Coordinates of C-alpha atoms in Angstrom, one line a residue:
M1 CA 73.6 126.7 84.8
S2 CA 73.9 122.8 83.4
A3 CA 77.0 122.0 81.6
E4 CA 77.0 121.3 77.7
P5 CA 77.9 118.0 77.1
G6 CA 81.7 117.5 76.1
S7 CA 82.2 120.7 77.0
R8 CA 85.3 121.2 79.2
P9 CA 86.3 117.9 79.9
G10 CA 88.4 119.0 83.3
R11 CA 85.3 120.3 84.7
R12 CA 84.8 116.3 85.4
Y13 CA 87.9 116.1 87.6
I14 CA 86.2 119.5 89.4
V15 CA 83.6 116.9 90.0
W16 CA 84.9 114.0 91.0
A17 CA 87.0 116.1 93.5
V18 CA 84.5 117.9 94.9
G19 CA 82.5 114.2 95.3
L20 CA 85.4 112.6 96.7
V21 CA 86.0 115.2 99.6
V22 CA 82.5 114.9 100.6
Y23 CA 82.7 111.0 100.8
G24 CA 86.4 111.4 102.5
L25 CA 84.4 113.6 105.1
A26 CA 82.1 110.9 105.5
V27 CA 84.9 108.4 105.9
F28 CA 86.7 110.7 108.7
H29 CA 83.5 110.7 110.9
R30 CA 82.7 107.2 110.5
S31 CA 86.1 106.4 111.9
S32 CA 86.7 109.3 114.1
L33 CA 85.7 107.2 117.0
A34 CA 88.0 104.7 116.5
V35 CA 91.1 106.0 118.4
A36 CA 88.8 107.8 121.0
G37 CA 87.7 104.3 122.3
L38 CA 89.1 104.7 125.6
A39 CA 87.9 107.7 126.3
A40 CA 84.6 107.1 125.4
T41 CA 84.4 104.7 128.0
E42 CA 85.8 107.5 130.7
R43 CA 83.5 110.0 129.2
F44 CA 80.1 107.8 129.0
D45 CA 81.3 105.3 131.8
I46 CA 80.8 101.9 129.7
S47 CA 81.9 99.1 128.9
A48 CA 83.2 97.4 126.2
S49 CA 79.6 96.2 124.9
Q50 CA 78.3 99.3 125.1
L51 CA 81.6 101.0 123.8
A52 CA 81.4 98.4 120.6
S53 CA 77.3 98.9 120.5
F54 CA 78.5 102.9 118.9
T55 CA 80.1 101.5 116.0
M56 CA 77.3 98.7 115.6
L57 CA 74.3 101.0 115.5
Q58 CA 76.3 102.9 112.9
L59 CA 76.6 100.2 110.8
L60 CA 74.1 98.7 110.7
V61 CA 72.2 101.3 110.2
Y62 CA 74.9 101.7 107.2
A63 CA 73.9 98.2 105.8
A64 CA 70.4 98.5 106.5
M65 CA 70.4 102.0 104.2
Q66 CA 72.5 100.7 101.3
V67 CA 70.0 99.0 99.1
P68 CA 67.5 102.1 99.8
V69 CA 70.2 104.7 99.3
G70 CA 70.6 102.7 95.8
L71 CA 67.4 103.0 94.8
M72 CA 67.5 106.6 96.0
V73 CA 70.0 107.8 94.0
D74 CA 68.7 105.8 90.7
R75 CA 65.7 107.9 91.4
F76 CA 66.5 111.4 92.9
G77 CA 70.2 111.7 91.7
S78 CA 73.8 112.2 93.1
R79 CA 73.4 115.9 93.8
T80 CA 69.8 115.5 95.8
V81 CA 71.2 112.5 98.0
L82 CA 74.8 114.2 99.0
T83 CA 72.7 117.1 99.9
A84 CA 71.1 115.5 102.0
A85 CA 74.1 112.7 103.2
V86 CA 76.0 116.0 104.3
T87 CA 73.4 117.4 106.3
V88 CA 72.4 114.9 108.4
V89 CA 76.5 113.4 108.8
S90 CA 77.0 116.9 109.9
T91 CA 74.1 117.3 112.2
G92 CA 75.0 113.7 113.6
Q93 CA 79.3 115.2 114.4
A94 CA 78.1 118.0 116.3
A95 CA 75.4 116.4 118.8
F96 CA 78.2 113.5 119.3
A97 CA 80.6 116.3 120.2
F98 CA 77.7 118.0 122.4
A99 CA 76.4 114.3 124.0
G100 CA 77.4 113.6 127.4
D101 CA 75.4 110.8 128.1
Y102 CA 75.4 107.1 126.8
P103 CA 71.7 107.6 125.0
T104 CA 72.2 110.9 123.0
A105 CA 75.5 109.9 121.8
L106 CA 73.9 106.3 120.7
V107 CA 71.1 108.6 118.9
A108 CA 73.9 111.0 117.4
R109 CA 76.2 107.7 116.1
A110 CA 73.0 107.1 114.4
L111 CA 73.0 110.3 112.0
V112 CA 76.6 109.9 111.7
G113 CA 75.6 106.3 109.9
V114 CA 72.4 107.6 107.9
G115 CA 74.8 110.5 106.7
D116 CA 77.6 108.2 105.8
A117 CA 75.2 105.7 103.9
M118 CA 74.5 107.9 101.3
T119 CA 77.9 108.7 100.2
F120 CA 79.9 106.2 98.4
I121 CA 76.9 104.8 95.8
C122 CA 76.3 108.7 94.5
V123 CA 80.0 109.4 94.1
L124 CA 80.3 106.1 92.5
R125 CA 77.0 107.3 90.0
L126 CA 79.0 110.7 89.5
V127 CA 82.1 108.5 88.5
T128 CA 79.5 106.6 85.8
S129 CA 78.1 109.9 84.5
W130 CA 80.8 111.9 83.8
F131 CA 83.4 109.7 83.1
P132 CA 84.2 107.4 79.8
A133 CA 83.3 104.1 80.2
R134 CA 87.1 103.0 79.5
Q135 CA 87.6 105.1 83.1
V136 CA 85.3 104.0 85.1
P137 CA 86.9 100.4 86.6
L138 CA 90.0 102.7 87.6
V139 CA 88.2 106.0 88.6
S140 CA 85.8 104.0 90.6
Q141 CA 89.0 102.5 92.4
L142 CA 90.7 104.9 92.7
T143 CA 87.6 106.6 94.6
G144 CA 86.9 104.5 97.1
N145 CA 90.5 104.0 98.3
L146 CA 91.2 108.1 98.2
G147 CA 87.9 108.5 100.2
Q148 CA 89.3 106.2 102.8
L149 CA 92.3 109.0 103.5
G150 CA 89.0 110.5 105.7
A151 CA 89.9 107.7 107.9
L152 CA 93.7 109.3 108.2
G153 CA 92.4 112.6 109.8
A154 CA 90.3 110.0 111.9
A155 CA 94.2 108.6 113.4
A156 CA 96.8 110.4 114.3
P157 CA 95.0 113.9 114.0
M158 CA 92.4 113.3 115.9
T159 CA 94.2 111.8 118.7
W160 CA 96.3 115.1 118.4
A161 CA 93.1 117.3 118.5
L162 CA 92.1 114.6 121.4
G163 CA 94.5 116.1 123.5
Q164 CA 94.6 119.0 122.6
F165 CA 91.4 120.6 122.3
G166 CA 88.8 117.8 123.9
W167 CA 86.5 115.7 123.1
T168 CA 83.6 118.6 122.4
R169 CA 85.9 120.6 120.3
A170 CA 87.5 118.1 118.5
Y171 CA 84.4 116.3 117.1
L172 CA 82.7 120.1 116.4
A173 CA 85.5 120.7 114.1
G174 CA 84.3 118.1 111.7
A175 CA 81.0 119.2 111.6
V176 CA 82.2 122.5 110.7
A177 CA 83.5 121.5 107.5
G178 CA 80.6 119.1 107.3
L179 CA 78.9 122.5 106.4
V180 CA 81.3 124.0 104.6
M181 CA 81.2 121.2 101.6
L182 CA 77.6 121.3 101.5
V183 CA 78.0 124.8 99.8
V184 CA 81.1 123.9 97.7
L185 CA 79.0 120.8 96.9
R186 CA 75.6 123.1 95.5
L187 CA 77.3 125.8 93.5
V188 CA 79.9 122.9 92.1
L189 CA 78.4 119.3 91.8
H190 CA 75.4 118.9 89.0
D191 CA 74.0 115.2 88.4
T192 CA 75.7 115.2 84.6
P193 CA 77.2 117.5 82.5
A194 CA 74.4 118.2 80.9
Q195 CA 71.8 118.1 83.7
A196 CA 72.4 119.6 87.3
H197 CA 69.6 117.1 88.5
L198 CA 69.2 113.8 86.7
R199 CA 65.7 112.4 87.8
G200 CA 64.8 108.7 87.1
V201 CA 61.6 107.1 86.1
P202 CA 59.4 107.1 89.2
M203 CA 58.6 103.3 89.7
T204 CA 56.1 101.8 91.9
A205 CA 56.9 99.4 95.0
R206 CA 56.1 95.9 92.7
A207 CA 57.9 97.7 90.1
L208 CA 61.5 98.2 92.2
G209 CA 61.0 94.9 93.7
R210 CA 60.9 93.5 90.4
S211 CA 64.1 95.5 89.7
L212 CA 65.5 94.7 93.0
A213 CA 64.8 90.7 92.6
A214 CA 66.5 91.1 88.8
S215 CA 69.8 92.7 90.8
W216 CA 70.0 89.2 93.3
E217 CA 69.2 86.9 91.0
Q218 CA 72.3 87.3 89.1
P219 CA 75.1 85.3 90.4
G220 CA 77.8 87.4 90.0
T221 CA 76.0 90.4 92.1
R222 CA 76.1 87.3 94.8
L223 CA 79.6 86.7 94.0
G224 CA 80.4 90.2 94.4
L225 CA 78.4 90.4 97.6
W226 CA 80.7 87.9 99.5
I227 CA 83.9 89.0 98.3
H228 CA 82.6 92.5 99.4
F229 CA 81.7 90.1 102.8
S230 CA 85.0 88.6 103.0
T231 CA 87.7 91.0 103.1
P232 CA 86.8 94.5 103.9
F233 CA 85.7 93.3 108.1
S234 CA 89.3 93.1 109.5
P235 CA 90.9 96.4 108.1
A236 CA 87.4 98.1 109.8
L237 CA 87.9 96.1 113.0
L238 CA 91.0 97.4 113.5
G239 CA 90.5 101.3 112.0
L240 CA 86.9 101.4 113.6
L241 CA 87.3 100.3 117.2
W242 CA 89.1 97.9 118.1
G243 CA 92.5 98.6 116.7
F244 CA 94.0 101.2 119.1
P245 CA 92.5 99.5 122.0
F246 CA 93.8 96.3 121.1
L247 CA 97.7 97.7 120.4
V248 CA 97.9 99.7 123.3
T249 CA 96.6 96.9 125.9
A250 CA 97.0 93.8 124.6
E251 CA 100.7 94.7 122.4
H252 CA 101.8 97.0 124.9
T253 CA 102.9 100.0 122.4
S254 CA 103.0 103.8 123.2
R255 CA 99.3 105.4 122.0
T256 CA 101.2 107.4 119.4
T257 CA 103.0 103.5 118.1
A258 CA 99.7 102.9 117.7
G259 CA 98.2 106.2 116.2
V260 CA 100.6 105.7 113.4
L261 CA 100.5 102.5 113.0
I262 CA 96.6 102.9 112.4
S263 CA 97.5 105.4 109.9
V264 CA 99.8 103.7 108.1
L265 CA 96.3 101.2 107.7
F266 CA 94.9 103.4 105.8
L267 CA 97.6 105.2 103.6
T268 CA 97.5 101.1 102.6
N269 CA 94.9 101.9 100.6
L270 CA 96.9 104.3 98.4
V271 CA 99.4 101.1 97.2
Y272 CA 96.6 98.6 96.6
G273 CA 94.2 100.9 94.9
P274 CA 95.8 101.1 91.8
L275 CA 97.4 97.5 91.8
F276 CA 93.9 96.1 92.7
G277 CA 92.3 98.1 89.3
W278 CA 95.9 97.2 87.4
L279 CA 95.8 93.6 88.4
V280 CA 91.8 93.2 87.6
G281 CA 92.0 94.7 84.3
R282 CA 95.2 92.3 83.2
Q283 CA 93.7 89.3 84.4
P284 CA 89.9 90.1 84.9
W285 CA 89.0 86.4 84.9
H286 CA 90.9 86.2 88.5
R287 CA 88.9 88.5 90.3
S288 CA 87.2 86.0 92.9
T289 CA 90.7 84.4 92.8
L290 CA 92.4 87.8 94.2
G291 CA 89.8 88.0 96.5
L292 CA 90.2 84.4 98.5
T293 CA 94.0 85.6 98.2
I294 CA 93.7 88.8 100.2
I295 CA 91.7 86.3 102.7
A296 CA 94.3 84.1 103.3
A297 CA 97.0 86.2 103.4
M298 CA 95.0 88.1 106.5
A299 CA 94.3 85.2 108.0
S300 CA 97.6 84.2 108.1
V301 CA 99.3 87.8 109.8
W302 CA 96.7 87.4 112.0
A303 CA 97.7 83.8 113.1
A304 CA 101.5 85.1 113.4
V305 CA 100.2 87.4 115.5
L306 CA 97.7 86.2 118.1
L307 CA 99.2 83.4 118.8
W308 CA 102.9 84.7 119.2
P309 CA 104.6 84.4 122.9
G310 CA 104.1 87.8 124.4
D311 CA 104.0 91.0 122.7
A312 CA 104.7 90.8 119.1
P313 CA 107.6 92.8 117.6
L314 CA 107.1 95.5 116.1
W315 CA 107.9 94.4 113.1
L316 CA 104.7 91.3 112.5
L317 CA 102.7 94.6 114.0
V318 CA 103.7 96.8 111.0
L319 CA 103.2 93.6 108.6
L320 CA 100.0 92.8 109.9
I321 CA 99.1 96.8 109.1
L322 CA 100.4 96.2 105.6
V323 CA 98.3 92.9 104.8
T324 CA 95.1 94.1 107.1
G325 CA 95.2 97.1 105.0
A326 CA 95.0 95.2 101.2
G327 CA 91.2 93.7 102.7
G328 CA 89.1 97.8 102.0
P329 CA 91.0 98.0 98.2
G330 CA 89.8 94.9 97.8
S331 CA 86.3 95.0 98.7
M332 CA 86.4 97.0 95.7
V333 CA 86.1 93.9 93.0
G334 CA 83.0 93.2 94.8
F335 CA 81.3 96.2 93.0
D336 CA 83.4 95.4 89.6
V337 CA 81.6 92.0 89.4
A338 CA 78.4 94.1 89.8
R339 CA 79.4 96.7 87.1
T340 CA 79.8 93.8 84.5
S341 CA 76.8 91.9 86.0
N342 CA 74.3 94.1 85.6
P343 CA 72.4 96.8 83.1
D344 CA 73.4 100.5 84.0
H345 CA 69.7 101.3 85.6
R346 CA 70.3 99.0 88.0
T347 CA 73.9 99.8 88.9
A348 CA 73.1 102.0 91.6
S349 CA 70.6 99.6 93.5
A350 CA 72.9 96.4 92.6
S351 CA 75.7 98.1 94.4
G352 CA 73.7 99.2 97.1
I353 CA 73.3 95.0 97.8
I354 CA 77.0 94.4 97.6
N355 CA 77.8 97.7 99.9
V356 CA 75.9 95.7 102.6
G357 CA 77.7 92.9 102.7
G358 CA 81.3 94.5 104.7
F359 CA 79.1 96.5 106.7
T360 CA 77.1 93.3 107.8
S361 CA 80.6 91.7 108.4
S362 CA 82.0 94.8 110.0
L363 CA 79.4 95.0 112.7
L364 CA 79.1 91.1 113.3
V365 CA 82.9 90.7 113.8
I366 CA 83.3 94.3 116.1
V367 CA 80.3 93.9 118.6
A368 CA 81.4 90.1 118.9
V369 CA 84.8 91.1 119.7
G370 CA 83.0 93.9 123.1
V371 CA 80.8 90.4 123.6
V372 CA 84.6 88.2 124.2
L373 CA 85.9 90.9 125.9
D374 CA 83.1 91.7 128.5
L375 CA 82.9 87.6 129.3
L376 CA 86.7 87.3 129.4
S377 CA 87.5 90.8 131.2
P378 CA 84.4 92.1 133.2
G379 CA 83.9 95.9 134.3
G380 CA 85.2 96.8 130.8
A381 CA 87.1 99.8 132.4
E382 CA 90.8 100.2 130.7
G383 CA 93.9 98.0 131.5
T384 CA 90.9 95.6 132.1
Y385 CA 91.1 94.0 129.0
T386 CA 93.9 91.2 129.1
P387 CA 96.4 90.3 126.3
E388 CA 94.7 86.9 126.3
A389 CA 90.8 88.0 126.3
F390 CA 92.2 90.7 122.9
R391 CA 93.6 87.3 121.7
W392 CA 90.4 85.0 121.8
A393 CA 88.1 88.2 120.7
M394 CA 90.5 88.4 117.6
A395 CA 90.1 85.3 116.8
V396 CA 86.0 85.6 116.1
Q397 CA 87.3 87.2 112.7
Y398 CA 88.0 83.8 111.9
V399 CA 84.6 82.3 111.6
L400 CA 83.6 84.9 109.1
W401 CA 86.5 84.5 107.0
A402 CA 85.5 80.9 106.7
V403 CA 81.8 81.5 105.4
G404 CA 82.4 84.1 103.6
A405 CA 85.5 82.3 101.7
A406 CA 83.1 79.3 101.1
Q407 CA 80.2 81.2 100.0
V408 CA 83.1 82.9 97.1
L409 CA 83.8 79.2 96.2
R410 CA 80.3 78.1 95.6
Y411 CA 78.5 81.6 93.6
R412 CA 82.2 81.4 91.2
R413 CA 81.3 78.2 90.1
R414 CA 78.3 79.8 89.2
V415 CA 79.4 82.4 87.7
R416 CA 81.8 80.7 86.0
S417 CA 79.6 77.9 84.8
L418 CA 77.7 80.7 82.7
T419 CA 81.0 82.1 81.1
T420 CA 83.8 80.6 78.7
R421 CA 86.8 82.2 77.8
E422 CA 85.9 82.4 74.6
Q423 CA 83.2 84.9 75.4
V424 CA 85.8 87.2 77.5
A425 CA 87.8 87.1 74.5
G426 CA 84.9 88.5 72.3
G427 CA 84.8 91.4 74.5
S428 CA 81.4 90.3 76.0
T429 CA 80.1 92.0 79.2
M430 CA 80.2 88.8 81.8
V431 CA 79.1 88.7 85.0
D432 CA 82.5 87.1 86.5
L433 CA 85.0 88.7 84.0
G434 CA 84.7 92.0 83.7
R435 CA 85.3 94.0 79.8
P436 CA 89.1 93.3 79.4

């Protein structure tokens, strides 16, 4: 039964909570290989490049699906697309639990990527549909940040589960949790307060192309894309695959310490998210400056770790985690730029364009690290990754930071040429400024 408009205001938080848990579960599935990289090399007898291909394929599928998913959400609504998402991601995780060979495991991770790709834009659309406009920026920021707590469950708890229950039962538990959430989703979640299912107007292929082209032509959309490209790949590199092996093999921390550090990486979202949301609200003109500042901070602390003679001290590794953790919440600034750059009927598709950026950069850097490790540490077995090889491999991040920062500066100039501070004071919806 559809809820009446404006009835039971508290219901919006219930709907949001369900969507948030579904998104967090998808993040858990996405990140569940992070602490199992060394175990995966043994289980499937694979090299570093082959190990990286799991995450590479998953992120490639995710990035490739963002624009189609945005169009699907605009057309069929969040409830329908989220139902498909939970079904597919749970199927993929179950298949990964039972996989005994490399090709089967690849197919399973591809399914995880497909299901994962459908969740975030759906929840953003729910926020837009259920919350007053003045609350949308804060709730959207909280959605991105709190959803990353799913990765926390894939850090230390997943390390414990793998040790206690083994590969199959540890991964199968996540798939079962997805089935439970599917039931809750169907019982609770509606697309809007007035409609369980909100359907968009059917569009021809030509009309879809025009809509996407209009979003792409907005300089603010491209600025948001490059902010999203430049900021999240470093925490993804650590949290999705290479952080645990880097800390254990290159910096010689214990497995427990490495698991705790990865957990702290995800916990930083709880601090940075509200902080960045407040900063963007107070200084909307400087959203791109915030992105550039995050890039500079991450590049600086990584330089200190990689150039440190011998093993970096624990305090420096903690600092690395704390600074790198800003990248994920920082990427949400790109969505805020997209929101203020496009009309409501193009919000989901524009967000899909933005979301391609970070997952493309994450894909590139994760694959590049695996390739460099294989070149400098032939064999790919545990113990063959030398600290020197890891330093060179992790240094590939600087190529992406240089490209991303240059593009942010380029499109910031274009956006600011179209706007003035007086227009912001007048409350206009501007592509680079937001709604003050």
